[in-house]
mmCIF file of C-alpha atoms and ligand atoms in Angstrom:
data_model
loop_
_atom_site.group_PDB
_atom_site.id
_atom_site.type_symbol
_atom_site.label_atom_id
_atom_site.label_comp_id
_atom_site.label_asym_id
_atom_site.label_seq_id
_atom_site.Cartn_x
_atom_site.Cartn_y
_atom_site.Cartn_z
ATOM 1 C CA MET A 77 18.457 -62.251 -1.670
ATOM 2 C CA ARG A 78 16.412 -65.015 -3.229
ATOM 3 C CA VAL A 79 14.146 -64.551 -6.210
ATOM 4 C CA SER A 80 10.602 -63.883 -4.958
ATOM 5 C CA ILE A 81 7.227 -64.918 -6.357
ATOM 6 C CA GLN A 82 6.767 -61.231 -7.303
ATOM 7 C CA ASP A 83 10.031 -61.376 -9.309
ATOM 8 C CA ILE A 84 8.712 -64.441 -11.162
ATOM 9 C CA GLN A 85 5.416 -62.730 -11.901
ATOM 10 C CA ALA A 86 7.224 -59.580 -13.059
ATOM 11 C CA MET A 87 9.101 -61.734 -15.581
ATOM 12 C CA LYS A 88 5.776 -62.602 -17.201
ATOM 13 C CA GLY A 89 4.902 -58.888 -17.211
ATOM 14 C CA ARG A 90 8.134 -58.117 -19.080
ATOM 15 C CA GLY A 91 7.637 -61.005 -21.495
ATOM 16 C CA GLU A 92 10.824 -62.612 -20.135
ATOM 17 C CA ARG A 93 10.794 -66.428 -20.428
ATOM 18 C CA ILE A 94 11.280 -68.320 -17.172
ATOM 19 C CA PRO A 95 13.631 -71.357 -17.072
ATOM 20 C CA MET A 96 12.990 -73.866 -14.283
ATOM 21 C CA VAL A 97 14.654 -77.221 -13.590
ATOM 22 C CA THR A 98 14.488 -79.854 -10.907
ATOM 23 C CA ALA A 99 17.297 -80.562 -8.448
ATOM 24 C CA TYR A 100 17.429 -83.073 -5.627
ATOM 25 C CA ASP A 101 20.855 -82.642 -4.009
ATOM 26 C CA TYR A 102 23.387 -80.043 -2.874
ATOM 27 C CA THR A 103 25.956 -80.478 -5.656
ATOM 28 C CA THR A 104 23.426 -80.265 -8.489
ATOM 29 C CA ALA A 105 21.718 -77.317 -6.809
ATOM 30 C CA GLN A 106 25.032 -75.440 -6.791
ATOM 31 C CA MET A 107 25.445 -76.030 -10.542
ATOM 32 C CA VAL A 108 21.873 -75.004 -11.292
ATOM 33 C CA GLU A 109 22.380 -71.847 -9.267
ATOM 34 C CA ALA A 110 25.619 -71.091 -11.143
ATOM 35 C CA ALA A 111 23.598 -71.331 -14.377
ATOM 36 C CA GLU A 112 21.336 -68.577 -12.970
ATOM 37 C CA ILE A 113 18.145 -70.632 -12.937
ATOM 38 C CA PRO A 114 15.598 -68.533 -11.010
ATOM 39 C CA LEU A 115 13.146 -71.329 -10.124
ATOM 40 C CA VAL A 116 14.240 -74.740 -8.836
ATOM 41 C CA LEU A 117 11.813 -77.564 -8.186
ATOM 42 C CA VAL A 118 12.445 -80.423 -5.802
ATOM 43 C CA GLY A 119 9.875 -82.504 -7.637
ATOM 44 C CA ASP A 120 8.446 -85.847 -6.671
ATOM 45 C CA SER A 121 10.072 -87.074 -9.907
ATOM 46 C CA LEU A 122 12.694 -87.716 -7.200
ATOM 47 C CA GLY A 123 10.897 -91.051 -6.811
ATOM 48 C CA MET A 124 11.932 -92.239 -10.255
ATOM 49 C CA VAL A 125 15.213 -90.509 -11.095
ATOM 50 C CA VAL A 126 16.839 -90.657 -7.656
ATOM 51 C CA LEU A 127 15.084 -93.318 -5.576
ATOM 52 C CA GLY A 128 14.415 -95.883 -8.312
ATOM 53 C CA TYR A 129 10.634 -96.224 -7.938
ATOM 54 C CA SER A 130 8.487 -96.736 -11.034
ATOM 55 C CA SER A 131 6.238 -93.718 -10.261
ATOM 56 C CA THR A 132 5.920 -90.694 -7.963
ATOM 57 C CA VAL A 133 3.324 -92.432 -5.777
ATOM 58 C CA PRO A 134 5.671 -93.927 -3.128
ATOM 59 C CA VAL A 135 7.438 -90.597 -2.437
ATOM 60 C CA THR A 136 6.840 -89.321 1.107
ATOM 61 C CA ILE A 137 6.879 -85.846 2.603
ATOM 62 C CA ASP A 138 9.991 -86.888 4.564
ATOM 63 C CA ASP A 139 11.749 -87.795 1.278
ATOM 64 C CA ILE A 140 10.942 -84.351 -0.150
ATOM 65 C CA ILE A 141 12.001 -82.557 3.045
ATOM 66 C CA HIS A 142 15.328 -84.427 3.132
ATOM 67 C CA HIS A 143 16.180 -83.541 -0.485
ATOM 68 C CA THR A 144 14.791 -79.998 -0.333
ATOM 69 C CA ARG A 145 17.080 -79.210 2.618
ATOM 70 C CA ALA A 146 20.075 -80.153 0.481
ATOM 71 C CA VAL A 147 18.876 -78.034 -2.467
ATOM 72 C CA VAL A 148 18.240 -75.047 -0.211
ATOM 73 C CA ARG A 149 21.794 -75.407 1.168
ATOM 74 C CA GLY A 150 23.134 -75.471 -2.389
ATOM 75 C CA THR A 151 21.383 -72.277 -3.513
ATOM 76 C CA ALA A 152 21.386 -68.665 -2.377
ATOM 77 C CA GLN A 153 19.394 -66.878 -5.085
ATOM 78 C CA ALA A 154 16.929 -69.333 -6.622
ATOM 79 C CA LEU A 155 13.354 -69.623 -5.442
ATOM 80 C CA VAL A 156 13.101 -73.262 -4.317
ATOM 81 C CA VAL A 157 9.741 -75.020 -4.707
ATOM 82 C CA GLY A 158 9.093 -78.255 -2.786
ATOM 83 C CA ASP A 159 6.566 -80.722 -4.205
ATOM 84 C CA LEU A 160 3.760 -81.923 -1.970
ATOM 85 C CA PRO A 161 3.657 -85.697 -2.632
ATOM 86 C CA PHE A 162 0.693 -87.993 -3.323
ATOM 87 C CA LEU A 163 -2.030 -87.864 -0.627
ATOM 88 C CA THR A 164 -0.289 -85.219 1.479
ATOM 89 C CA TYR A 165 -2.896 -82.514 0.755
ATOM 90 C CA THR A 166 -6.260 -84.311 0.863
ATOM 91 C CA SER A 167 -7.626 -81.684 3.297
ATOM 92 C CA ALA A 168 -6.694 -78.083 4.046
ATOM 93 C CA GLU A 169 -5.450 -79.097 7.512
ATOM 94 C CA GLN A 170 -3.223 -81.826 6.146
ATOM 95 C CA ALA A 171 -1.940 -79.495 3.398
ATOM 96 C CA LEU A 172 -1.160 -76.752 5.944
ATOM 97 C CA HIS A 173 0.696 -79.219 8.145
ATOM 98 C CA ASN A 174 2.800 -80.635 5.294
ATOM 99 C CA ALA A 175 3.416 -77.308 3.526
ATOM 100 C CA GLY A 176 4.413 -75.858 6.904
ATOM 101 C CA ARG A 177 6.957 -78.662 7.329
ATOM 102 C CA LEU A 178 8.366 -77.941 3.855
ATOM 103 C CA LEU A 179 8.809 -74.231 4.533
ATOM 104 C CA GLN A 180 9.937 -74.537 8.155
ATOM 105 C CA GLU A 181 11.989 -77.761 8.197
ATOM 106 C CA ALA A 182 13.290 -77.810 4.617
ATOM 107 C CA GLY A 183 13.589 -74.043 4.091
ATOM 108 C CA CYS A 184 12.021 -73.814 0.622
ATOM 109 C CA GLN A 185 10.058 -70.724 -0.367
ATOM 110 C CA ALA A 186 7.004 -72.303 -2.055
ATOM 111 C CA VAL A 187 5.168 -75.596 -2.554
ATOM 112 C CA LYS A 188 3.661 -77.234 -5.623
ATOM 113 C CA LEU A 189 0.545 -79.373 -5.723
ATOM 114 C CA GLU A 190 -1.412 -81.094 -8.475
ATOM 115 C CA GLY A 191 -5.041 -80.505 -9.450
ATOM 116 C CA GLY A 192 -7.494 -77.836 -10.560
ATOM 117 C CA ALA A 193 -10.774 -76.456 -9.199
ATOM 118 C CA ALA A 194 -11.030 -79.404 -6.781
ATOM 119 C CA VAL A 195 -7.891 -78.264 -4.916
ATOM 120 C CA ALA A 196 -8.612 -74.515 -5.197
ATOM 121 C CA PRO A 197 -9.978 -74.312 -1.607
ATOM 122 C CA ILE A 198 -6.724 -75.877 -0.376
ATOM 123 C CA VAL A 199 -4.651 -73.424 -2.441
ATOM 124 C CA GLU A 200 -6.704 -70.590 -0.941
ATOM 125 C CA ARG A 201 -6.066 -71.770 2.633
ATOM 126 C CA LEU A 202 -2.351 -72.187 1.992
ATOM 127 C CA THR A 203 -1.894 -68.776 0.371
ATOM 128 C CA ALA A 204 -3.996 -67.129 3.107
ATOM 129 C CA ALA A 205 -1.623 -68.700 5.630
ATOM 130 C CA GLY A 206 1.401 -67.260 3.787
ATOM 131 C CA VAL A 207 2.450 -70.307 1.770
ATOM 132 C CA PRO A 208 3.188 -69.520 -1.906
ATOM 133 C CA VAL A 209 1.635 -72.231 -4.084
ATOM 134 C CA MET A 210 2.449 -73.350 -7.615
ATOM 135 C CA GLY A 211 -0.348 -75.298 -9.313
ATOM 136 C CA HIS A 212 0.078 -78.233 -11.709
ATOM 137 C CA LEU A 213 -2.438 -79.116 -14.443
ATOM 138 C CA GLY A 214 -2.703 -81.378 -17.475
ATOM 139 C CA PHE A 215 -0.937 -84.680 -16.979
ATOM 140 C CA THR A 216 -0.511 -84.837 -13.215
ATOM 141 C CA PRO A 217 1.906 -87.708 -12.458
ATOM 142 C CA GLN A 218 0.422 -88.459 -9.019
ATOM 143 C CA SER A 219 -2.799 -89.488 -10.832
ATOM 144 C CA GLU A 220 -0.971 -91.685 -13.343
ATOM 145 C CA ASN A 221 -2.983 -94.691 -12.161
ATOM 146 C CA THR A 222 -6.268 -92.989 -13.087
ATOM 147 C CA LEU A 223 -5.201 -90.770 -16.027
ATOM 148 C CA GLY A 224 -2.659 -92.976 -17.775
ATOM 149 C CA ARG A 225 0.527 -91.326 -19.058
ATOM 150 C CA ARG A 226 -0.892 -89.382 -21.993
ATOM 151 C CA VAL A 227 -1.556 -85.902 -23.337
ATOM 152 C CA GLN A 228 -4.497 -84.223 -21.561
ATOM 153 C CA GLY A 229 -7.019 -81.605 -22.717
ATOM 154 C CA LYS A 230 -7.508 -82.910 -26.243
ATOM 155 C CA THR A 231 -11.318 -82.807 -26.396
ATOM 156 C CA ALA A 232 -13.320 -79.568 -26.292
ATOM 157 C CA ALA A 233 -14.743 -80.511 -22.881
ATOM 158 C CA ALA A 234 -11.341 -81.408 -21.434
ATOM 159 C CA ALA A 235 -9.750 -78.237 -22.866
ATOM 160 C CA ARG A 236 -12.564 -76.073 -21.401
ATOM 161 C CA GLN A 237 -12.166 -77.802 -18.027
ATOM 162 C CA LEU A 238 -8.434 -77.164 -18.082
ATOM 163 C CA VAL A 239 -8.921 -73.426 -18.727
ATOM 164 C CA GLN A 240 -11.453 -73.298 -15.876
ATOM 165 C CA ASP A 241 -9.068 -75.175 -13.583
ATOM 166 C CA ALA A 242 -6.257 -72.734 -14.391
ATOM 167 C CA LEU A 243 -8.509 -69.744 -13.657
ATOM 168 C CA ALA A 244 -9.646 -71.372 -10.395
ATOM 169 C CA LEU A 245 -6.025 -71.830 -9.295
ATOM 170 C CA GLU A 246 -5.199 -68.208 -10.155
ATOM 171 C CA GLN A 247 -8.253 -66.984 -8.270
ATOM 172 C CA ALA A 248 -7.314 -69.129 -5.269
ATOM 173 C CA GLY A 249 -3.946 -67.348 -5.106
ATOM 174 C CA ALA A 250 -1.504 -69.664 -6.909
ATOM 175 C CA PHE A 251 1.546 -67.654 -8.024
ATOM 176 C CA ALA A 252 2.221 -69.812 -11.112
ATOM 177 C CA VAL A 253 0.987 -73.003 -12.717
ATOM 178 C CA VAL A 254 2.769 -75.912 -14.378
ATOM 179 C CA LEU A 255 1.090 -77.176 -17.563
ATOM 180 C CA GLU A 256 2.230 -80.727 -18.313
ATOM 181 C CA LEU A 257 1.556 -82.693 -21.502
ATOM 182 C CA ILE A 258 -1.199 -80.591 -23.060
ATOM 183 C CA PRO A 259 -1.511 -79.409 -26.667
ATOM 184 C CA ALA A 260 0.553 -76.300 -27.452
ATOM 185 C CA LEU A 261 -2.453 -74.296 -28.656
ATOM 186 C CA LEU A 262 -4.334 -74.990 -25.433
ATOM 187 C CA ALA A 263 -1.276 -73.979 -23.365
ATOM 188 C CA GLU A 264 -1.111 -70.712 -25.344
ATOM 189 C CA ALA A 265 -4.805 -70.061 -24.677
ATOM 190 C CA VAL A 266 -4.318 -70.664 -20.936
ATOM 191 C CA THR A 267 -1.194 -68.475 -20.871
ATOM 192 C CA ALA A 268 -3.074 -65.626 -22.552
ATOM 193 C CA ARG A 269 -5.938 -65.825 -20.032
ATOM 194 C CA LEU A 270 -3.846 -65.927 -16.855
ATOM 195 C CA ARG A 271 -2.082 -63.057 -15.100
ATOM 196 C CA ILE A 272 0.174 -65.576 -13.343
ATOM 197 C CA PRO A 273 2.975 -67.337 -15.278
ATOM 198 C CA THR A 274 2.474 -70.730 -16.901
ATOM 199 C CA ILE A 275 5.438 -73.094 -16.799
ATOM 200 C CA GLY A 276 5.233 -75.752 -19.489
ATOM 201 C CA ILE A 277 6.570 -79.271 -19.807
ATOM 202 C CA GLY A 278 5.478 -80.974 -22.989
ATOM 203 C CA ALA A 279 3.090 -78.054 -23.548
ATOM 204 C CA GLY A 280 4.794 -76.192 -26.400
ATOM 205 C CA ALA A 281 6.716 -72.940 -26.647
ATOM 206 C CA GLY A 282 3.845 -70.597 -25.836
ATOM 207 C CA CYS A 283 4.102 -70.882 -22.042
ATOM 208 C CA ASP A 284 5.758 -68.169 -19.948
ATOM 209 C CA GLY A 285 8.425 -70.603 -18.817
ATOM 210 C CA GLN A 286 9.601 -74.183 -19.166
ATOM 211 C CA VAL A 287 10.449 -76.842 -16.592
ATOM 212 C CA GLN A 288 12.474 -79.984 -17.180
ATOM 213 C CA VAL A 289 13.701 -82.829 -15.016
ATOM 214 C CA ILE A 290 17.460 -82.232 -14.799
ATOM 215 C CA HIS A 291 18.271 -85.925 -15.323
ATOM 216 C CA ASP A 292 16.521 -85.708 -18.715
ATOM 217 C CA LEU A 293 18.506 -82.611 -19.755
ATOM 218 C CA LEU A 294 21.788 -84.226 -18.774
ATOM 219 C CA GLY A 295 21.105 -87.731 -20.072
ATOM 220 C CA LEU A 296 21.532 -89.188 -16.594
ATOM 221 C CA TYR A 297 18.324 -91.223 -16.363
ATOM 222 C CA THR A 298 18.085 -93.765 -19.130
ATOM 223 C CA ASP A 299 15.195 -96.049 -18.000
ATOM 224 C CA TYR A 300 12.715 -93.815 -19.791
ATOM 225 C CA VAL A 301 13.232 -90.697 -21.929
ATOM 226 C CA PRO A 302 10.057 -88.619 -22.377
ATOM 227 C CA ARG A 303 9.341 -87.218 -25.829
ATOM 228 C CA HIS A 304 9.158 -83.676 -24.441
ATOM 229 C CA ALA A 305 12.677 -83.856 -23.011
ATOM 230 C CA LYS A 306 15.705 -82.487 -24.848
ATOM 231 C CA ARG A 307 18.978 -84.152 -23.963
ATOM 232 C CA TYR A 308 21.712 -81.495 -23.864
ATOM 233 C CA ARG A 309 24.427 -83.920 -22.693
ATOM 234 C CA SER A 310 24.865 -87.694 -22.290
ATOM 235 C CA LEU A 311 26.388 -87.723 -18.843
ATOM 236 C CA ALA A 312 25.408 -91.342 -18.106
ATOM 237 C CA ASP A 313 27.926 -92.451 -20.768
ATOM 238 C CA GLU A 314 30.559 -90.048 -19.430
ATOM 239 C CA ILE A 315 30.080 -91.307 -15.872
ATOM 240 C CA ARG A 316 30.088 -94.982 -16.879
ATOM 241 C CA ASN A 317 33.336 -94.473 -18.808
ATOM 242 C CA ALA A 318 34.973 -92.525 -15.961
ATOM 243 C CA VAL A 319 34.072 -95.201 -13.385
ATOM 244 C CA ALA A 320 35.276 -97.984 -15.697
ATOM 245 C CA GLU A 321 38.601 -96.119 -16.148
ATOM 246 C CA TYR A 322 38.969 -95.811 -12.374
ATOM 247 C CA ALA A 323 38.204 -99.515 -11.863
ATOM 248 C CA ALA A 324 40.754 -100.493 -14.534
ATOM 249 C CA GLU A 325 43.437 -98.324 -12.890
ATOM 250 C CA VAL A 326 42.764 -99.816 -9.446
ATOM 251 C CA ARG A 327 42.893 -103.320 -10.889
ATOM 252 C CA GLY A 328 46.088 -102.512 -12.808
ATOM 253 C CA GLY A 329 47.748 -100.751 -9.863
ATOM 254 C CA SER A 330 48.183 -97.357 -11.573
ATOM 255 C CA PHE A 331 45.867 -95.614 -9.107
ATOM 256 C CA PRO A 332 46.581 -94.282 -6.550
ATOM 257 C CA THR A 333 50.021 -92.755 -7.097
ATOM 258 C CA ALA A 334 52.177 -90.988 -4.496
ATOM 259 C CA GLN A 335 50.511 -87.660 -5.325
ATOM 260 C CA HIS A 336 47.134 -88.961 -4.089
ATOM 261 C CA GLY A 337 48.475 -89.861 -0.637
ATOM 262 C CA SER A 338 50.410 -88.389 2.285
ATOM 263 C CA LYS A 339 53.941 -88.986 3.615
ATOM 264 C CA ILE A 340 55.593 -90.100 6.816
ATOM 265 C CA ASP A 341 59.383 -90.094 7.063
ATOM 266 C CA GLN A 342 61.129 -93.452 7.306
ATOM 267 C CA ALA A 343 62.665 -92.679 10.747
ATOM 268 C CA THR A 344 59.272 -91.962 12.358
ATOM 269 C CA LEU A 345 57.732 -95.105 10.887
ATOM 270 C CA HIS A 346 60.765 -97.142 11.942
ATOM 271 C CA GLU A 347 60.441 -95.799 15.497
ATOM 272 C CA ALA A 348 56.716 -96.605 15.625
ATOM 273 C CA LEU A 349 57.194 -100.133 14.348
ATOM 274 C CA ALA A 350 60.182 -100.772 16.612
ATOM 275 C CA GLN A 351 58.117 -99.759 19.672
ATOM 276 C CA LEU A 352 55.316 -102.053 18.521
ATOM 277 C CA GLU A 353 57.667 -104.970 18.053
ATOM 278 C CA SER A 354 59.308 -104.478 21.476
ATOM 279 C CA LYS A 355 55.824 -104.428 23.116
ATOM 280 C CA GLU A 356 54.906 -107.651 21.329
ATOM 281 C CA GLN A 357 58.056 -109.298 22.738
ATOM 282 C CA ASP A 358 57.261 -108.250 26.378
HETATM 283 O O1 KIV B 661 8.091 -83.779 -10.062
HETATM 284 C C1 KIV B 661 8.455 -83.111 -11.031
HETATM 285 O O2 KIV B 661 9.617 -83.102 -11.431
HETATM 286 C C2 KIV B 661 7.451 -82.285 -11.690
HETATM 287 C C3 KIV B 661 7.831 -81.583 -12.952
HETATM 288 C C4 KIV B 661 7.946 -82.534 -14.056
HETATM 289 C C5 KIV B 661 6.928 -80.465 -13.256
HETATM 290 O O3 KIV B 661 6.361 -82.195 -11.218
#
């Protein structure tokens, strides 16, 4: 049985912190599941860390569906959230269509979308139709071209607006909300006012949970390392060294060895080649 949105909300009730990470493929999803991560996000950060774009903007709903399918296949317990990409939820009808595709074609259990009070009517329509929705406030990467990549909610007006946006999302039926790049004190204030869990990224330790891009945790993506990311391993170095070792062994002839291949006995091979040669002579 997979973790449900009620299980996630009960964790807030018990004061149990909620770890969430992104995954984009089957193999990583299996490892994340083995680490007992209850919430897995197939984020549109896919665009940068997997597809090599410079932002999330070019990511399509088909990209997210393709990768979400793999993550769903790699997990049995985690609640998988699929991100709705840029301009895929500009109306309730469009949001219903695309969220429906994510749940039905990709098999995830919830969707995430960015924005506050302005998207609350869309969140309401989705939840009324049976689609669990996670909100996303603060720095919202799909609006990078208008917001700039910087901490949000620093003025009194912006902080007030953010609290109102969070309440609007809760009222519209969101089951949780991501708070990205906002001051820690503001994140604490939002967390205290909401019944639903807050999941922070660059928003301090006072949120109910934390989300990180798995490539940042593992040191796999080296183009850009956000300040809010903690690198637990440097796998890019490990992988580079392993591939270089392999290449050196192929070049030097020490890989493969007999143990990496299969055998045919000399007599069978001789018979096969002899037949071939006699056919060539005919
Ligand atoms: O796309 C993503 O990975 C995200 C997280 C950073 C919250 O939205």
